[in-house]
Tab-separated table of N, CA, C and O in Angstrom:
chain	number	residue	atom	x	y	z
A	30	MET	N	-178.012	161.015	-58.079
A	30	MET	CA	-176.625	161.735	-57.058
A	30	MET	C	-177.400	163.167	-57.285
A	30	MET	O	-177.218	163.319	-58.619
A	31	HIS	N	-176.682	163.880	-56.350
A	31	HIS	CA	-176.887	164.857	-56.480
A	31	HIS	C	-175.984	165.447	-55.578
A	31	HIS	O	-175.058	165.150	-54.547
A	32	PHE	N	-175.339	167.037	-56.125
A	32	PHE	CA	-174.365	167.652	-55.539
A	32	PHE	C	-174.671	168.680	-54.476
A	32	PHE	O	-175.477	169.251	-54.159
A	33	LEU	N	-173.323	168.717	-53.350
A	33	LEU	CA	-173.290	170.091	-52.262
A	33	LEU	C	-172.277	170.131	-52.162
A	33	LEU	O	-171.054	169.812	-52.612
A	34	LYS	N	-172.317	171.835	-51.842
A	34	LYS	CA	-170.771	172.602	-51.774
A	34	LYS	C	-170.688	173.147	-50.212
A	34	LYS	O	-172.009	174.158	-50.052
A	35	LEU	N	-169.797	172.187	-49.492
A	35	LEU	CA	-169.893	172.233	-47.770
A	35	LEU	C	-168.680	172.826	-47.806
A	35	LEU	O	-167.482	172.101	-47.795
A	36	GLY	N	-168.062	173.993	-47.099
A	36	GLY	CA	-166.937	174.720	-46.904
A	36	GLY	C	-165.710	174.469	-48.238
A	36	GLY	O	-164.878	174.105	-47.289
A	37	GLY	N	-165.870	174.611	-49.256
A	37	GLY	CA	-164.919	174.724	-50.287
A	37	GLY	C	-165.074	172.785	-50.533
A	37	GLY	O	-164.020	172.950	-51.704
A	38	ILE	N	-165.333	172.416	-50.020
A	38	ILE	CA	-165.243	170.808	-50.942
A	38	ILE	C	-166.601	170.718	-51.365
A	38	ILE	O	-167.505	170.415	-51.050
A	39	LYS	N	-166.600	170.135	-52.949
A	39	LYS	CA	-167.962	169.518	-53.287
A	39	LYS	C	-167.871	167.731	-53.059
A	39	LYS	O	-167.227	167.139	-53.141
A	40	ASN	N	-168.999	167.825	-52.798
A	40	ASN	CA	-169.545	166.384	-51.993
A	40	ASN	C	-170.959	166.099	-52.558
A	40	ASN	O	-171.270	166.966	-53.725
A	41	PHE	N	-171.409	164.616	-53.106
A	41	PHE	CA	-172.156	163.834	-53.614
A	41	PHE	C	-172.855	162.792	-52.676
A	41	PHE	O	-172.192	162.112	-51.833
A	42	ILE	N	-174.100	162.552	-53.000
A	42	ILE	CA	-175.093	161.853	-52.289
A	42	ILE	C	-174.567	160.258	-52.930
A	42	ILE	O	-175.122	161.208	-54.216
A	43	GLY	N	-174.513	159.098	-52.608
A	43	GLY	CA	-174.058	157.885	-53.433
A	43	GLY	C	-175.611	157.439	-53.221
A	43	GLY	O	-176.580	158.140	-52.526
A	44	MET	N	-176.023	156.470	-53.519
A	44	MET	CA	-177.080	155.323	-54.173
A	44	MET	C	-177.728	155.561	-52.551
A	44	MET	O	-179.050	155.247	-52.254
A	45	SER	N	-176.721	154.729	-51.770
A	45	SER	CA	-177.010	154.036	-50.407
A	45	SER	C	-177.063	155.367	-49.381
A	45	SER	O	-177.710	154.936	-48.021
A	46	GLY	N	-176.920	156.864	-50.079
A	46	GLY	CA	-177.227	157.710	-49.363
A	46	GLY	C	-175.954	158.787	-48.509
A	46	GLY	O	-175.999	159.921	-47.597
A	47	GLU	N	-174.617	157.528	-48.429
A	47	GLU	CA	-173.731	158.078	-47.455
A	47	GLU	C	-173.139	159.674	-48.761
A	47	GLU	O	-173.072	159.511	-49.543
A	48	MET	N	-172.375	160.358	-48.103
A	48	MET	CA	-171.942	161.766	-48.751
A	48	MET	C	-170.336	160.801	-48.944
A	48	MET	O	-169.172	160.813	-47.976
A	49	VAL	N	-170.216	161.297	-50.355
A	49	VAL	CA	-168.279	161.290	-50.744
A	49	VAL	C	-168.017	162.105	-51.231
A	49	VAL	O	-168.236	162.833	-51.643
A	50	ALA	N	-166.499	162.639	-50.696
A	50	ALA	CA	-165.913	163.682	-51.047
A	50	ALA	C	-165.609	163.879	-52.192
A	50	ALA	O	-165.253	162.761	-53.107
A	51	LEU	N	-165.420	164.500	-53.569
A	51	LEU	CA	-165.052	164.229	-54.750
A	51	LEU	C	-164.149	165.033	-55.074
A	51	LEU	O	-162.663	164.740	-55.791
A	52	PHE	N	-164.215	166.985	-54.703
A	52	PHE	CA	-163.133	167.062	-55.084
A	52	PHE	C	-162.904	168.168	-54.411
A	52	PHE	O	-163.616	168.894	-53.201
A	53	CYS	N	-161.046	168.711	-53.800
A	53	CYS	CA	-161.134	169.870	-52.733
A	53	CYS	C	-161.359	171.267	-53.807
A	53	CYS	O	-160.454	171.555	-55.013
A	54	VAL	N	-161.821	171.925	-53.495
A	54	VAL	CA	-161.030	173.352	-54.386
A	54	VAL	C	-159.864	174.198	-53.164
A	54	VAL	O	-160.314	174.514	-52.485
A	55	PHE	N	-158.777	173.970	-54.016
A	55	PHE	CA	-157.613	174.834	-54.229
A	55	PHE	C	-157.669	176.105	-54.400
A	55	PHE	O	-157.806	176.321	-55.509
A	56	GLU	N	-156.644	177.069	-54.216
A	56	GLU	CA	-156.568	177.891	-55.366
A	56	GLU	C	-155.036	177.484	-55.453
A	56	GLU	O	-154.259	176.893	-55.213
A	57	LYS	N	-155.258	178.626	-56.876
A	57	LYS	CA	-154.248	177.538	-57.729
A	57	LYS	C	-152.322	178.195	-57.261
A	57	LYS	O	-151.407	177.422	-57.581
A	58	VAL	N	-151.685	179.391	-56.114
A	58	VAL	CA	-150.881	179.494	-55.429
A	58	VAL	C	-150.292	178.315	-54.926
A	58	VAL	O	-150.022	178.065	-54.524
A	59	VAL	N	-151.715	177.370	-53.871
A	59	VAL	CA	-151.168	176.715	-53.098
A	59	VAL	C	-151.252	175.618	-53.617
A	59	VAL	O	-150.132	174.942	-52.864
A	60	LEU	N	-151.707	175.292	-54.750
A	60	LEU	CA	-151.766	174.316	-55.140
A	60	LEU	C	-150.157	174.221	-56.095
A	60	LEU	O	-149.405	173.054	-55.580
A	61	GLY	N	-149.929	175.145	-56.333
A	61	GLY	CA	-148.248	175.112	-57.138
A	61	GLY	C	-147.376	174.720	-55.710
A	61	GLY	O	-146.783	174.242	-56.392
A	62	MET	N	-147.232	175.737	-54.783
A	62	MET	CA	-146.719	175.404	-54.004
A	62	MET	C	-146.636	174.064	-53.692
A	62	MET	O	-145.785	173.286	-52.954
A	63	ALA	N	-147.596	173.019	-53.048
A	63	ALA	CA	-147.832	171.865	-52.933
A	63	ALA	C	-147.629	171.308	-53.887
A	63	ALA	O	-146.384	170.029	-53.628
A	64	ALA	N	-147.268	171.003	-54.997
A	64	ALA	CA	-146.987	170.668	-56.163
A	64	ALA	C	-145.649	170.219	-56.103
A	64	ALA	O	-144.753	169.432	-56.229
A	65	LEU	N	-145.050	171.774	-55.838
A	65	LEU	CA	-143.718	171.781	-55.603
A	65	LEU	C	-142.849	170.895	-54.681
A	65	LEU	O	-141.463	169.974	-54.891
A	66	ARG	N	-143.364	170.922	-53.541
A	66	ARG	CA	-142.552	170.247	-52.403
A	66	ARG	C	-143.282	168.843	-52.347
A	66	ARG	O	-142.629	168.035	-51.833
A	67	PHE	N	-144.365	168.504	-53.045
A	67	PHE	CA	-144.291	167.063	-53.729
A	67	PHE	C	-143.088	166.385	-54.503
A	67	PHE	O	-143.080	165.458	-54.046
A	68	LEU	N	-143.166	166.915	-55.533
A	68	LEU	CA	-141.933	167.259	-56.574
A	68	LEU	C	-140.397	166.959	-55.558
A	68	LEU	O	-139.972	165.824	-55.428
A	69	SER	N	-140.596	167.609	-54.725
A	69	SER	CA	-138.992	167.262	-53.758
A	69	SER	C	-139.097	166.421	-53.090
A	69	SER	O	-137.655	165.570	-52.213
A	70	SER	N	-140.554	166.137	-52.298
A	70	SER	CA	-140.696	165.034	-51.653
A	70	SER	C	-140.342	163.668	-52.307
A	70	SER	O	-139.658	162.793	-52.278
A	71	SER	N	-140.864	163.248	-53.939
A	71	SER	CA	-140.384	162.525	-55.091
A	71	SER	C	-138.801	162.227	-54.620
A	71	SER	O	-138.349	161.231	-55.071
A	72	VAL	N	-137.671	163.475	-55.330
A	72	VAL	CA	-136.661	163.522	-55.571
A	72	VAL	C	-135.785	163.139	-54.345
A	72	VAL	O	-135.202	162.185	-54.584
A	73	GLU	N	-136.388	163.012	-53.004
A	73	GLU	CA	-135.786	162.983	-51.510
A	73	GLU	C	-135.789	161.437	-51.501
A	73	GLU	O	-135.190	161.217	-50.997
A	74	PHE	N	-136.992	160.839	-52.173
A	74	PHE	CA	-137.579	159.771	-51.872
A	74	PHE	C	-136.701	158.796	-52.558
A	74	PHE	O	-136.336	157.748	-52.473
A	75	THR	N	-136.507	159.012	-53.469
A	75	THR	CA	-136.007	158.197	-54.873
A	75	THR	C	-134.396	158.607	-54.505
A	75	THR	O	-133.287	157.209	-54.994
A	76	ALA	N	-133.645	159.702	-54.436
A	76	ALA	CA	-131.988	159.464	-53.349
A	76	ALA	C	-132.325	158.725	-52.628
A	76	ALA	O	-131.386	157.937	-52.246
A	77	ALA	N	-132.914	158.499	-51.787
A	77	ALA	CA	-132.898	157.449	-50.541
A	77	ALA	C	-132.880	156.056	-51.359
A	77	ALA	O	-132.203	155.225	-50.764
A	78	LEU	N	-133.641	156.224	-52.543
A	78	LEU	CA	-133.815	154.396	-52.653
A	78	LEU	C	-132.696	154.218	-53.353
A	78	LEU	O	-132.296	152.730	-53.628
A	79	LEU	N	-131.965	155.516	-54.120
A	79	LEU	CA	-130.760	155.154	-55.034
A	79	LEU	C	-129.614	154.894	-54.081
A	79	LEU	O	-128.844	153.949	-54.398
A	80	MET	N	-129.680	155.383	-52.814
A	80	MET	CA	-128.209	155.446	-51.727
A	80	MET	C	-128.382	153.430	-51.444
A	80	MET	O	-128.025	153.157	-51.275
A	81	LEU	N	-130.025	153.462	-51.097
A	81	LEU	CA	-129.727	151.655	-50.429
A	81	LEU	C	-129.631	150.541	-51.745
A	81	LEU	O	-128.963	149.577	-51.741
A	82	HIS	N	-129.843	151.157	-53.232
A	82	HIS	CA	-129.363	149.934	-53.889
A	82	HIS	C	-128.141	150.170	-54.380
A	82	HIS	O	-127.450	149.115	-54.706
A	83	TYR	N	-127.542	151.262	-53.845
A	83	TYR	CA	-126.420	151.019	-54.535
A	83	TYR	C	-125.415	150.530	-53.239
A	83	TYR	O	-124.254	149.802	-52.866
A	84	ASN	N	-125.673	150.831	-52.598
A	84	ASN	CA	-124.803	150.351	-50.471
A	84	ASN	C	-123.576	150.812	-50.757
A	84	ASN	O	-123.150	149.711	-50.447
A	85	ASN	N	-123.179	152.083	-51.156
A	85	ASN	CA	-121.454	152.572	-51.161
A	85	ASN	C	-121.666	153.797	-50.489
A	85	ASN	O	-122.466	154.832	-50.963
A	86	VAL	N	-120.856	154.064	-49.856
A	86	VAL	CA	-120.542	155.469	-48.834
A	86	VAL	C	-120.360	156.647	-49.698
A	86	VAL	O	-121.163	157.583	-49.395
A	87	GLU	N	-119.734	156.097	-51.058
A	87	GLU	CA	-118.978	157.312	-51.400
A	87	GLU	C	-120.033	157.569	-52.503
A	87	GLU	O	-120.432	158.761	-52.746
A	88	THR	N	-120.897	156.850	-52.979
A	88	THR	CA	-122.269	156.807	-54.115
A	88	THR	C	-123.243	157.488	-53.042
A	88	THR	O	-123.565	158.424	-53.720
A	89	ALA	N	-123.500	156.759	-52.061
A	89	ALA	CA	-124.832	157.820	-51.313
A	89	ALA	C	-124.250	159.565	-50.757
A	89	ALA	O	-124.926	159.800	-51.205
A	90	PHE	N	-122.503	159.406	-50.818
A	90	PHE	CA	-122.159	160.635	-49.895
A	90	PHE	C	-122.447	162.081	-51.589
A	90	PHE	O	-123.440	162.825	-51.765
A	91	LYS	N	-122.499	161.469	-52.850
A	91	LYS	CA	-122.627	162.179	-54.252
A	91	LYS	C	-124.307	162.261	-54.395
A	91	LYS	O	-124.546	163.267	-54.455
A	92	ILE	N	-124.680	161.086	-54.112
A	92	ILE	CA	-126.102	161.509	-54.028
A	92	ILE	C	-126.625	162.636	-53.098
A	92	ILE	O	-127.640	163.683	-53.328
A	93	ASN	N	-126.139	162.526	-52.038
A	93	ASN	CA	-126.664	163.225	-51.049
A	93	ASN	C	-126.091	165.250	-51.469
A	93	ASN	O	-127.029	165.821	-51.020
A	94	SER	N	-125.039	164.599	-51.886
A	94	SER	CA	-124.197	166.408	-52.496
A	94	SER	C	-125.593	166.644	-53.183
A	94	SER	O	-125.603	168.572	-53.108
A	95	LEU	N	-125.782	165.814	-54.036
A	95	LEU	CA	-127.126	166.188	-54.895
A	95	LEU	C	-127.758	167.345	-54.774
A	95	LEU	O	-128.744	168.048	-54.930
A	96	LEU	N	-128.487	166.328	-53.241
A	96	LEU	CA	-129.747	166.725	-53.038
A	96	LEU	C	-129.318	168.294	-52.278
A	96	LEU	O	-130.207	168.545	-52.038
A	97	ALA	N	-128.167	168.732	-52.016
A	97	ALA	CA	-128.153	169.581	-51.298
A	97	ALA	C	-128.285	171.260	-52.212
A	97	ALA	O	-128.614	172.119	-51.445
A	98	LEU	N	-128.218	171.084	-53.568
A	98	LEU	CA	-128.784	171.858	-54.480
A	98	LEU	C	-130.437	172.090	-55.013
A	98	LEU	O	-130.702	173.168	-54.802
A	99	VAL	N	-131.057	170.431	-54.324
A	99	VAL	CA	-132.475	170.801	-54.596
A	99	VAL	C	-133.415	171.775	-53.719
A	99	VAL	O	-134.662	172.101	-53.902
A	100	GLY	N	-132.828	171.327	-52.244
A	100	GLY	CA	-133.482	171.598	-51.146
A	100	GLY	C	-133.741	173.721	-51.036
A	100	GLY	O	-134.393	173.748	-50.939
A	101	PRO	N	-132.487	173.948	-51.190
A	101	PRO	CA	-132.713	175.486	-51.325
A	101	PRO	C	-133.170	176.242	-52.412
A	101	PRO	O	-134.039	176.781	-52.534
A	102	LEU	N	-133.256	175.600	-53.643
A	102	LEU	CA	-134.192	176.054	-54.824
A	102	LEU	C	-135.490	175.762	-54.535
A	102	LEU	O	-136.155	176.404	-55.198
A	103	VAL	N	-136.277	174.492	-54.000
A	103	VAL	CA	-137.093	174.324	-53.935
A	103	VAL	C	-137.884	175.458	-52.616
A	103	VAL	O	-138.992	175.769	-53.306
A	104	MET	N	-137.205	175.583	-51.958
A	104	MET	CA	-137.431	176.780	-51.082
A	104	MET	C	-137.887	178.354	-51.172
A	104	MET	O	-138.334	178.740	-51.456
A	105	ILE	N	-136.557	178.308	-52.442
A	105	ILE	CA	-136.854	179.674	-53.151
A	105	ILE	C	-137.827	179.927	-54.168
A	105	ILE	O	-139.127	180.160	-53.923
A	106	SER	N	-138.082	178.698	-54.831
A	106	SER	CA	-139.441	178.489	-55.734
A	106	SER	C	-140.755	178.513	-55.022
A	106	SER	O	-141.562	178.928	-55.517
A	107	VAL	N	-140.963	177.744	-53.810
A	107	VAL	CA	-142.254	177.936	-53.257
A	107	VAL	C	-142.197	178.761	-51.949
A	107	VAL	O	-143.403	179.730	-52.573
A	108	THR	N	-141.173	179.827	-51.923
A	108	THR	CA	-141.553	181.236	-51.094
A	108	THR	C	-141.348	182.119	-52.257
A	108	THR	O	-142.725	183.164	-52.430
A	109	SER	N	-140.687	182.364	-53.319
A	109	SER	CA	-141.921	182.820	-54.453
A	109	SER	C	-143.233	182.876	-55.015
A	109	SER	O	-143.162	183.878	-54.927
A	110	LEU	N	-143.792	181.720	-54.761
A	110	LEU	CA	-144.583	180.928	-55.608
A	110	LEU	C	-145.884	181.874	-54.505
A	110	LEU	O	-147.001	182.283	-54.668
A	111	GLY	N	-145.336	182.167	-52.961
A	111	GLY	CA	-146.236	182.388	-51.670
A	111	GLY	C	-145.997	183.768	-51.753
A	111	GLY	O	-147.355	184.300	-51.514
A	112	LEU	N	-145.323	184.426	-52.713
A	112	LEU	CA	-145.214	185.904	-52.156
A	112	LEU	C	-146.043	186.637	-53.357
A	112	LEU	O	-145.936	187.464	-53.204
A	113	VAL	N	-145.960	185.817	-54.860
A	113	VAL	CA	-146.506	186.251	-55.248
A	113	VAL	C	-148.014	186.403	-55.137
A	113	VAL	O	-148.856	186.996	-55.429
A	114	GLY	N	-148.574	184.943	-54.485
A	114	GLY	CA	-150.056	184.652	-53.966
A	114	GLY	C	-150.115	185.955	-53.200
A	114	GLY	O	-151.568	186.514	-52.946
A	115	LEU	N	-149.484	186.576	-52.219
A	115	LEU	CA	-149.740	187.538	-51.207
A	115	LEU	C	-149.235	189.313	-51.717
A	115	LEU	O	-149.584	189.717	-51.635
A	116	ALA	N	-149.239	189.343	-53.177
A	116	ALA	CA	-148.880	190.428	-53.107
A	116	ALA	C	-149.739	191.829	-53.473
A	116	ALA	O	-149.770	192.244	-52.879
A	117	GLY	N	-150.849	191.290	-53.840
A	117	GLY	CA	-151.930	191.960	-53.595
A	117	GLY	C	-152.361	192.196	-52.316
A	117	GLY	O	-153.027	192.793	-51.715
A	118	LYS	N	-152.130	191.538	-51.516
A	118	LYS	CA	-152.670	191.387	-49.969
A	118	LYS	C	-152.227	191.808	-48.804
A	118	LYS	O	-151.889	192.114	-48.016
A	119	MET	N	-150.351	192.057	-49.133
A	119	MET	CA	-149.370	192.243	-48.385
A	119	MET	C	-148.631	193.928	-48.527
A	119	MET	O	-148.720	194.129	-49.775
A	120	SER	N	-148.907	194.779	-47.856
A	120	SER	CA	-148.193	196.128	-48.344
A	120	SER	C	-146.843	195.801	-48.286
A	120	SER	O	-145.844	194.873	-47.826
A	121	LEU	N	-145.885	196.673	-49.113
A	121	LEU	CA	-144.493	197.086	-49.612
A	121	LEU	C	-143.929	196.831	-48.632
A	121	LEU	O	-142.499	195.224	-48.784
A	122	PRO	N	-143.382	196.924	-46.824
A	122	PRO	CA	-142.849	196.498	-45.786
A	122	PRO	C	-142.746	195.318	-45.749
A	122	PRO	O	-141.894	194.707	-45.495
A	123	GLY	N	-144.521	194.820	-45.467
A	123	GLY	CA	-144.061	193.517	-45.278
A	123	GLY	C	-143.260	192.455	-46.257
A	123	GLY	O	-143.376	191.715	-46.090
A	124	MET	N	-143.733	192.930	-47.305
A	124	MET	CA	-143.127	191.964	-48.641
A	124	MET	C	-141.962	191.971	-48.149
A	124	MET	O	-141.115	191.108	-48.490
A	125	VAL	N	-140.885	193.326	-48.205
A	125	VAL	CA	-139.540	193.212	-48.002
A	125	VAL	C	-138.970	192.503	-46.821
A	125	VAL	O	-138.255	192.223	-46.817
A	126	SER	N	-140.350	192.812	-45.606
A	126	SER	CA	-139.239	191.838	-44.877
A	126	SER	C	-139.558	190.084	-44.913
A	126	SER	O	-138.369	189.405	-44.491
A	127	VAL	N	-140.608	189.609	-45.621
A	127	VAL	CA	-140.312	188.629	-46.194
A	127	VAL	C	-139.300	187.860	-46.668
A	127	VAL	O	-138.642	186.877	-46.313
A	128	VAL	N	-138.987	188.828	-47.733
A	128	VAL	CA	-137.541	188.750	-48.287
A	128	VAL	C	-136.335	188.450	-48.368
A	128	VAL	O	-135.777	188.125	-47.858
A	129	MET	N	-136.582	189.772	-46.909
A	129	MET	CA	-134.634	189.954	-45.901
A	129	MET	C	-135.003	188.555	-45.162
A	129	MET	O	-133.780	188.438	-44.890
A	130	GLY	N	-135.726	188.170	-45.100
A	130	GLY	CA	-136.565	186.842	-43.774
A	130	GLY	C	-135.915	185.744	-44.603
A	130	GLY	O	-134.909	184.607	-43.941
A	131	VAL	N	-135.810	185.989	-45.456
A	131	VAL	CA	-135.449	184.559	-46.248
A	131	VAL	C	-134.346	184.839	-46.483
A	131	VAL	O	-133.432	183.711	-46.753
A	132	ALA	N	-133.444	185.909	-46.740
A	132	ALA	CA	-132.396	186.175	-47.030
A	132	ALA	C	-131.901	186.139	-45.994
A	132	ALA	O	-130.217	185.448	-46.279
A	133	LEU	N	-132.171	186.338	-44.916
A	133	LEU	CA	-131.315	186.087	-43.751
A	133	LEU	C	-131.055	184.517	-43.389
A	133	LEU	O	-130.069	183.977	-42.720
A	134	ILE	N	-131.711	183.815	-43.618
A	134	ILE	CA	-131.866	182.548	-43.622
A	134	ILE	C	-130.710	182.054	-44.442
A	134	ILE	O	-130.130	181.190	-43.762
A	135	PHE	N	-130.726	182.155	-45.481
A	135	PHE	CA	-129.670	181.225	-46.461
A	135	PHE	C	-128.071	182.473	-45.772
A	135	PHE	O	-127.226	181.800	-46.191
A	136	ILE	N	-128.073	183.243	-45.508
A	136	ILE	CA	-127.238	183.963	-44.847
A	136	ILE	C	-126.175	182.978	-43.970
A	136	ILE	O	-125.200	182.697	-43.417
A	137	GLY	N	-127.779	183.132	-42.690
A	137	GLY	CA	-127.155	181.889	-41.970
A	137	GLY	C	-126.942	180.296	-42.460
A	137	GLY	O	-125.726	180.040	-41.223
A	138	ILE	N	-126.965	179.997	-43.234
A	138	ILE	CA	-126.792	178.594	-43.749
A	138	ILE	C	-125.226	178.978	-44.083
A	138	ILE	O	-124.486	177.782	-43.770
A	139	ASN	N	-125.157	179.939	-45.145
A	139	ASN	CA	-123.880	179.751	-45.878
A	139	ASN	C	-122.800	180.153	-44.360
A	139	ASN	O	-121.533	179.593	-44.514
A	140	LYS	N	-122.860	180.394	-43.099
A	140	LYS	CA	-121.749	181.118	-42.007
A	140	LYS	C	-121.753	179.765	-41.126
A	140	LYS	O	-120.836	179.626	-40.991
A	141	LEU	N	-122.529	178.511	-41.659
A	141	LEU	CA	-122.316	177.256	-40.956
A	141	LEU	C	-120.897	176.618	-41.197
A	141	LEU	O	-120.040	176.329	-42.408
């Protein structure tokens, strides 16, 4: 078996000559952002299962209202990680524009 590195993916050639992917190389910030989104989706999926389990409108409504807290927290966390990752690559006006854009999203949501 020997290893190759092609486009950020480490591959190895197996015994029968086929190429098999082993690991993908991700940036730490991107991995953190994806991990938060996976955690968020797990919470949402669990909530959906709980709604089905309890089979009660009032309980489902309570579970849904708890999810209303999770969404914005995950969005803020993922955006913050993205800004940290872009800190050295973006100018200050660009960074301020992104932060103001996120603030406008939350202002718009609160006006509904």
